[in-house]
Short mmCIF file of C-alpha atoms and ligand atoms in Angstrom, two decimals:
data_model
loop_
_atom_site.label_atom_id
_atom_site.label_comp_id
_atom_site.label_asym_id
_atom_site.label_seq_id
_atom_site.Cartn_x
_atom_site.Cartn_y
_atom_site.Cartn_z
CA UNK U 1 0.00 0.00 0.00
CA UNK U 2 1.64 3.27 -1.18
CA UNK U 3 0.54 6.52 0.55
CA UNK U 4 1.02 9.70 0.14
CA UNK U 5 -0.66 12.82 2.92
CA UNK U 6 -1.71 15.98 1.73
CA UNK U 7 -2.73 18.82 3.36
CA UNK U 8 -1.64 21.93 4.75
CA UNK U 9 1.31 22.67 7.33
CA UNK U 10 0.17 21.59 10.96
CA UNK U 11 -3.26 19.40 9.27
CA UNK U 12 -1.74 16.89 11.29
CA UNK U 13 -0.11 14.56 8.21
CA UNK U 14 2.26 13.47 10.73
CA UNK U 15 -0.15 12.64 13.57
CA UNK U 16 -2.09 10.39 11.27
CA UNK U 17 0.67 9.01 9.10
CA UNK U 18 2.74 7.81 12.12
CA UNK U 19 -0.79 6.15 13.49
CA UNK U 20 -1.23 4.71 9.72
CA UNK U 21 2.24 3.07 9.67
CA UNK U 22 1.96 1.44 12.83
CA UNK U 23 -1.60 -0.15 11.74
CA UNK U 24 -0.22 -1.26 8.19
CA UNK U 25 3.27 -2.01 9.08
CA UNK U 26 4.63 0.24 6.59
CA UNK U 27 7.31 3.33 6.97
CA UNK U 28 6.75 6.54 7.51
CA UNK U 29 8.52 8.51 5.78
CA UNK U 30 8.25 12.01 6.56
CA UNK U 31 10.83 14.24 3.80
CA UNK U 32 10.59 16.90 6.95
CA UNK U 33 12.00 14.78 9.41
CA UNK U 34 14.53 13.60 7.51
CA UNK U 35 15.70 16.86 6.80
CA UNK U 36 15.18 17.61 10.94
CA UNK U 37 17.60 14.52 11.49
CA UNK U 38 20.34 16.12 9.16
CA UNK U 39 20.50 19.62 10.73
CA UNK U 40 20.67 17.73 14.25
CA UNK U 41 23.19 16.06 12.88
CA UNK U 42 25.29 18.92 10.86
CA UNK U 43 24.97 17.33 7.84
CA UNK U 44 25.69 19.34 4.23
CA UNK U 45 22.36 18.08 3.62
CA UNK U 46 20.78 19.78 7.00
CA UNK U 47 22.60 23.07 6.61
CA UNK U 48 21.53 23.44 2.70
CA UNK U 49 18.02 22.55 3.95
CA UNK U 50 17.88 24.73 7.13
CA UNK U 51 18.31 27.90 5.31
CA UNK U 52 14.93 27.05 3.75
CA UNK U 53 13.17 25.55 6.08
CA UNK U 54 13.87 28.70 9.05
CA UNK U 55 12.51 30.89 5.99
CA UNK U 56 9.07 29.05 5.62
CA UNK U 57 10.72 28.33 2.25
CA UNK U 58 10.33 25.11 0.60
CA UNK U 59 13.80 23.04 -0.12
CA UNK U 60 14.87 22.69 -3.89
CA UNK U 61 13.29 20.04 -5.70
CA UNK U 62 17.09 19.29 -7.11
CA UNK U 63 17.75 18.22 -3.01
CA UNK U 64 14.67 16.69 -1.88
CA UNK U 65 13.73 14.11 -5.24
CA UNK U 66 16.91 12.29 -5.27
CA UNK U 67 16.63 12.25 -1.45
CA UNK U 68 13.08 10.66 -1.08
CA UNK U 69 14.03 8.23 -4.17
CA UNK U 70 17.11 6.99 -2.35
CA UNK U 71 14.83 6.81 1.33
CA UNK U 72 12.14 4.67 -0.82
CA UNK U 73 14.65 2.17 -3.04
CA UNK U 74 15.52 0.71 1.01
CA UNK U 75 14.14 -2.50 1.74
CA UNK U 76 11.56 -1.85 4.34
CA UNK U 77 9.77 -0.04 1.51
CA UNK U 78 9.24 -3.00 -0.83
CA UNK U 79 5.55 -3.25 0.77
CA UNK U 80 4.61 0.11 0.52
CA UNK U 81 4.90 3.30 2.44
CA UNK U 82 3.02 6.40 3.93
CA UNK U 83 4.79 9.38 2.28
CA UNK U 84 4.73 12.60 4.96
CA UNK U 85 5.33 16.07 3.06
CA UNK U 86 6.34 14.64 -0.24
CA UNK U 87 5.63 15.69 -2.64
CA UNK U 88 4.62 19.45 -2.50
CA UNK U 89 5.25 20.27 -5.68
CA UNK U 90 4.07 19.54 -8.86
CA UNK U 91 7.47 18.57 -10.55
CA UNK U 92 8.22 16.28 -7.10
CA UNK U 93 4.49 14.56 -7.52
CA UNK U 94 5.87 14.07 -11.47
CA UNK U 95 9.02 12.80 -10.66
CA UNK U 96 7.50 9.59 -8.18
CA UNK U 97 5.31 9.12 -10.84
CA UNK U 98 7.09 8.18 -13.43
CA UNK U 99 9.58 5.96 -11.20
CA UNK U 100 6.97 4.21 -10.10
CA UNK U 101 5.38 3.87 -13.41
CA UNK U 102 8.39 2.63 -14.33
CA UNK U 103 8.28 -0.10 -11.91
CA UNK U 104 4.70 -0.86 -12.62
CA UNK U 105 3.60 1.08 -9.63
CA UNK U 106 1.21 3.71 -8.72
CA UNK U 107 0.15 5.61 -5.60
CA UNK U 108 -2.89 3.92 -4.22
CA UNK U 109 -4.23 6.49 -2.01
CA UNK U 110 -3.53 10.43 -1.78
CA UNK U 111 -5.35 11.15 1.93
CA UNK U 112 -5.97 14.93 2.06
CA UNK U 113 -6.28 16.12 5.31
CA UNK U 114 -8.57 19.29 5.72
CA UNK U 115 -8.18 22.27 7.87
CA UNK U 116 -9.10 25.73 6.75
CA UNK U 117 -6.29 28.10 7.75
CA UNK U 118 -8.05 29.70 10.51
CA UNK U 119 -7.14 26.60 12.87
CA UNK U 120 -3.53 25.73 12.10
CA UNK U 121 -1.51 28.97 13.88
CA UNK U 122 -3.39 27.89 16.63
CA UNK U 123 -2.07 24.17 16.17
CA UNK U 124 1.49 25.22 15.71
CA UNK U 125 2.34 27.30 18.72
CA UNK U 126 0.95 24.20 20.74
CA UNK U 127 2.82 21.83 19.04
CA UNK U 128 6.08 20.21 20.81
CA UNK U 129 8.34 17.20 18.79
CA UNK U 130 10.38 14.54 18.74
CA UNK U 131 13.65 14.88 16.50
CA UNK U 132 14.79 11.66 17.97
CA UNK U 133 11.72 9.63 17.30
CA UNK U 134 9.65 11.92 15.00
CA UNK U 135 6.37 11.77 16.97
CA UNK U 136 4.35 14.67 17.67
CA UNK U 137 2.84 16.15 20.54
CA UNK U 138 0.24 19.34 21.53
CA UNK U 139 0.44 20.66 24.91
CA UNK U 140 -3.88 20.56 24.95
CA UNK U 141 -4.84 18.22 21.93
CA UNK U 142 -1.99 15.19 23.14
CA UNK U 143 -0.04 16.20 26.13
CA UNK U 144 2.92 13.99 27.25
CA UNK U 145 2.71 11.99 30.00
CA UNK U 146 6.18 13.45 31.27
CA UNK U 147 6.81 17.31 30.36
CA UNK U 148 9.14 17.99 27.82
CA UNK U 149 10.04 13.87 27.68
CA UNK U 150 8.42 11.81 24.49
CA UNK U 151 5.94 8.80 25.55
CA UNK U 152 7.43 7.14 22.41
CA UNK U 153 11.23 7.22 23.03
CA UNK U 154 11.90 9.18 25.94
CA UNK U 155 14.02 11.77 24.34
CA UNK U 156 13.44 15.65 24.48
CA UNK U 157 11.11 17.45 23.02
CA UNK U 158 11.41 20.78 21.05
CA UNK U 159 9.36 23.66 19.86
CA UNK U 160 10.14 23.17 15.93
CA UNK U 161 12.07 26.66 14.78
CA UNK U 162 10.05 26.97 11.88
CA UNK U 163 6.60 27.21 14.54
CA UNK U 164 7.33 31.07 15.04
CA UNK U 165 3.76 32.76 13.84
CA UNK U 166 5.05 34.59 10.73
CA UNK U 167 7.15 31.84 10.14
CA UNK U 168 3.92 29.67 9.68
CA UNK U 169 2.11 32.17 7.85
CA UNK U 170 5.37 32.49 5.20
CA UNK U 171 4.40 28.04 4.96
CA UNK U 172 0.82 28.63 4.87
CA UNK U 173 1.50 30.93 1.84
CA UNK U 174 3.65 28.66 0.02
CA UNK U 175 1.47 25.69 0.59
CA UNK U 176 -1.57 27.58 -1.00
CA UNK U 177 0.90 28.37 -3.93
CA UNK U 178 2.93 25.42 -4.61
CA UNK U 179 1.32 22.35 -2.82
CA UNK U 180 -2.45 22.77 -3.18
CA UNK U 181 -2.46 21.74 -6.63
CA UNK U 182 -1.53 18.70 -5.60
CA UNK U 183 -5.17 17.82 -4.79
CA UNK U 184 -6.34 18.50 -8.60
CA UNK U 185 -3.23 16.35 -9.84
CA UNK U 186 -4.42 13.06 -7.35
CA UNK U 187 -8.04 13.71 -8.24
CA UNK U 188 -7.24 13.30 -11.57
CA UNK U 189 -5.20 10.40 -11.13
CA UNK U 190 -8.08 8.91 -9.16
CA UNK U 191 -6.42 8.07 -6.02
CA UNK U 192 -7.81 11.60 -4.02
CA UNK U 193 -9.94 10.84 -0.81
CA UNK U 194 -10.74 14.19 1.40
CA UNK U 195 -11.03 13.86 5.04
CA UNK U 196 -12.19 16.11 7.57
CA UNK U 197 -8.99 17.00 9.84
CA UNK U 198 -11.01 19.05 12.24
CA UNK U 199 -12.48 16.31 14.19
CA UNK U 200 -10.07 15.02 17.05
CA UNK U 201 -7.46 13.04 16.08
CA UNK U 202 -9.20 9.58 16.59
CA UNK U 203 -11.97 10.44 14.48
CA UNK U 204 -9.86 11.68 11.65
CA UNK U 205 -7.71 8.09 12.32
CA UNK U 206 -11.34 6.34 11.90
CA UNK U 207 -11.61 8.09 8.58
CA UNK U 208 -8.96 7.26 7.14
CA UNK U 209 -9.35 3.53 8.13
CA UNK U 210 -12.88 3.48 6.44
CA UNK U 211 -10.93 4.34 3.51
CA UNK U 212 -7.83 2.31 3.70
CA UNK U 213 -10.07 -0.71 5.37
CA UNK U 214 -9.39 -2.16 8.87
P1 LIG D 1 7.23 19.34 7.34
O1 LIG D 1 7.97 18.81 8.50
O2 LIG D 1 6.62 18.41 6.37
O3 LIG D 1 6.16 20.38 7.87
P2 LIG D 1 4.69 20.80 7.33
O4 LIG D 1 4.16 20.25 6.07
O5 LIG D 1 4.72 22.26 7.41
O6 LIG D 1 3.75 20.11 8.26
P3 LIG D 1 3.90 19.97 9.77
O7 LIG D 1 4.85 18.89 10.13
O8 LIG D 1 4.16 21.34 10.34
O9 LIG D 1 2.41 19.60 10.17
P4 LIG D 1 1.66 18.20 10.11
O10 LIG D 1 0.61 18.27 9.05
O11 LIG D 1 2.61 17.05 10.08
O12 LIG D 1 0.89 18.29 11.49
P5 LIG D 1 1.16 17.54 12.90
O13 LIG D 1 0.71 16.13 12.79
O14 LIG D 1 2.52 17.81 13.39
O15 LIG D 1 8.18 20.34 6.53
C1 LIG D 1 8.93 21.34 7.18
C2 LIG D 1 9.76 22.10 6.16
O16 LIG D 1 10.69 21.19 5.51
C3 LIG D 1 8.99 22.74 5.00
O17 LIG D 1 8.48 24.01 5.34
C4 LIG D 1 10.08 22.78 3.92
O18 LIG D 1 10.96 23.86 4.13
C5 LIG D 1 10.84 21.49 4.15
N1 LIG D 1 10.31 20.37 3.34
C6 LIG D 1 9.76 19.22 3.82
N2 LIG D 1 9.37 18.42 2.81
C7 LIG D 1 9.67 19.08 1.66
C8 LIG D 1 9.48 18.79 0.27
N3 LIG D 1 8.91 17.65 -0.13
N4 LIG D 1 9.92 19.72 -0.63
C9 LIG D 1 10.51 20.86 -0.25
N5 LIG D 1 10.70 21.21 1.05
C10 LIG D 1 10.28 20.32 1.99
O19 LIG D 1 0.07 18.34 13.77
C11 LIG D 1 0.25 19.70 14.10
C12 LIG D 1 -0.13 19.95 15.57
O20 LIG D 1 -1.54 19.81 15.71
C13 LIG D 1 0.49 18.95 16.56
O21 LIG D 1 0.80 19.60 17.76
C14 LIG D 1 -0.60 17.90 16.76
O22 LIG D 1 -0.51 17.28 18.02
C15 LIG D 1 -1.87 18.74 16.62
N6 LIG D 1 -2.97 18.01 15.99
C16 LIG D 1 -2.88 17.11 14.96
N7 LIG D 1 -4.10 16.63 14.64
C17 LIG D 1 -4.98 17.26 15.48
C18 LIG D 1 -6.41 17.20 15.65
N8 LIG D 1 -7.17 16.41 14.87
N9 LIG D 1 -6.97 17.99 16.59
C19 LIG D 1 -6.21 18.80 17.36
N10 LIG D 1 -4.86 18.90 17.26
C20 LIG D 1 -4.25 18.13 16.33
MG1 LIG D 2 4.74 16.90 10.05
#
């Protein structure tokens, strides 16, 4: 089962794909976190991408293709995947495309989370992560059980740099501009289902099961 989340930044793509993987037993592969990872660890790779990513600024296609093809030629993909934040643009949705085609392969389902605008600033400042573990965490929606500690791992959490208000705003604006055309180009490759990502974060889950199937 290939998947890939759409949906604006802070919908909650990576609330719902991590819950998805762990159902399915596929990765999650989240082109965010990887480039989160790198930075921690002072990669080229990170300090390219951090320039970008502190801006609200997407990350050069040239940089993040061959990176998500190399993260989904590994093994543990052979059965499928949830795809977290790739792609987001049109020539990054064209590139998978054809390599899968190439193999044969399609993406089966293109899950577009929903949240008008209004609600995600609000989401944001909440939010706290895990750059160990990847898992994500609001202070009211899903508090820890141990402040600042994840549930999942037990490393530290952070406030995400990119979470500053006009930082989020800047993503908002680039998502509208570069990413939400991405839900015309799945709807017209027939693999588009819409869910509602304003319900709590179970009921979205239950959505997207009725899709996928339990
Ligand atoms: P990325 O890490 O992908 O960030 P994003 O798309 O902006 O999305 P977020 O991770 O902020 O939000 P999310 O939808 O995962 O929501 P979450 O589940 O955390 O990318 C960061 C940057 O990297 C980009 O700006 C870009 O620079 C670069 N980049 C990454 N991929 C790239 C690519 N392919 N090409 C180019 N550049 C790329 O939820 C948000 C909060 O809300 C959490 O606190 C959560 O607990 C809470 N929440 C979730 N669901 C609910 C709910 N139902 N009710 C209440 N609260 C909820
Ligand atoms: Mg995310």
């Amino acid at each position: 089962m290939k998947i890939v989340m759409l949906g604006a930044p802070g919908a909650g793509k990576g609330t719902q794909a991590k819950k998805i993987a762990d159902k399915y037993g596929i990765p999650h592969i989240s082109t965010g976190d990887i480039f989160r990872a790198n930075i921690k660890a002072g990669t080229e790779l990170g300090m390219k991408a951090k320039a970008f990513m502190d801006q609200g600024q997407l990350v050069p296609d040239e940089i993040t293709i061959g990176m998500l093809m190399d993260r989904i030629g590994e093994p543990d993909c052979e059965k499928g995947y949830v795809l977290d934040g790739f792609p987001r643009t049109i020539p990054q949705a064209e590139s998978l495309t054809e390599a899968l085609g190439a193999r044969g392969e399609k993406i089966d389902y293109a899950i577009n989370v929903d949240v008008p605008d209004e609600n995600i600033i609000n989401r944001m400042s909440g939010r706290r992560a895990c750059l160990s573990c990847g898992s994500t965490y609001h202070i009211v929606y899903a508090p820890v059980r141990k402040e600042g500690i994840c549930d999942r791992c037990g490393a530290q959490l952070v406030l995400r740099d990119d979470d500053k208000p006009e930082t989020v705003k800047k993503r908002l604006e680039v998502y509208h501009d570069q990413t939400k055309p991405l839900i015309d180009y799945y709807g017209k490759a027939g693999a588009l289902c819409t869910v509602d990502g304003t319900q709590s974060m179970e009921d979205v889950f239950q959505s997207i099961v009725n899709i996928l199937g339990a």
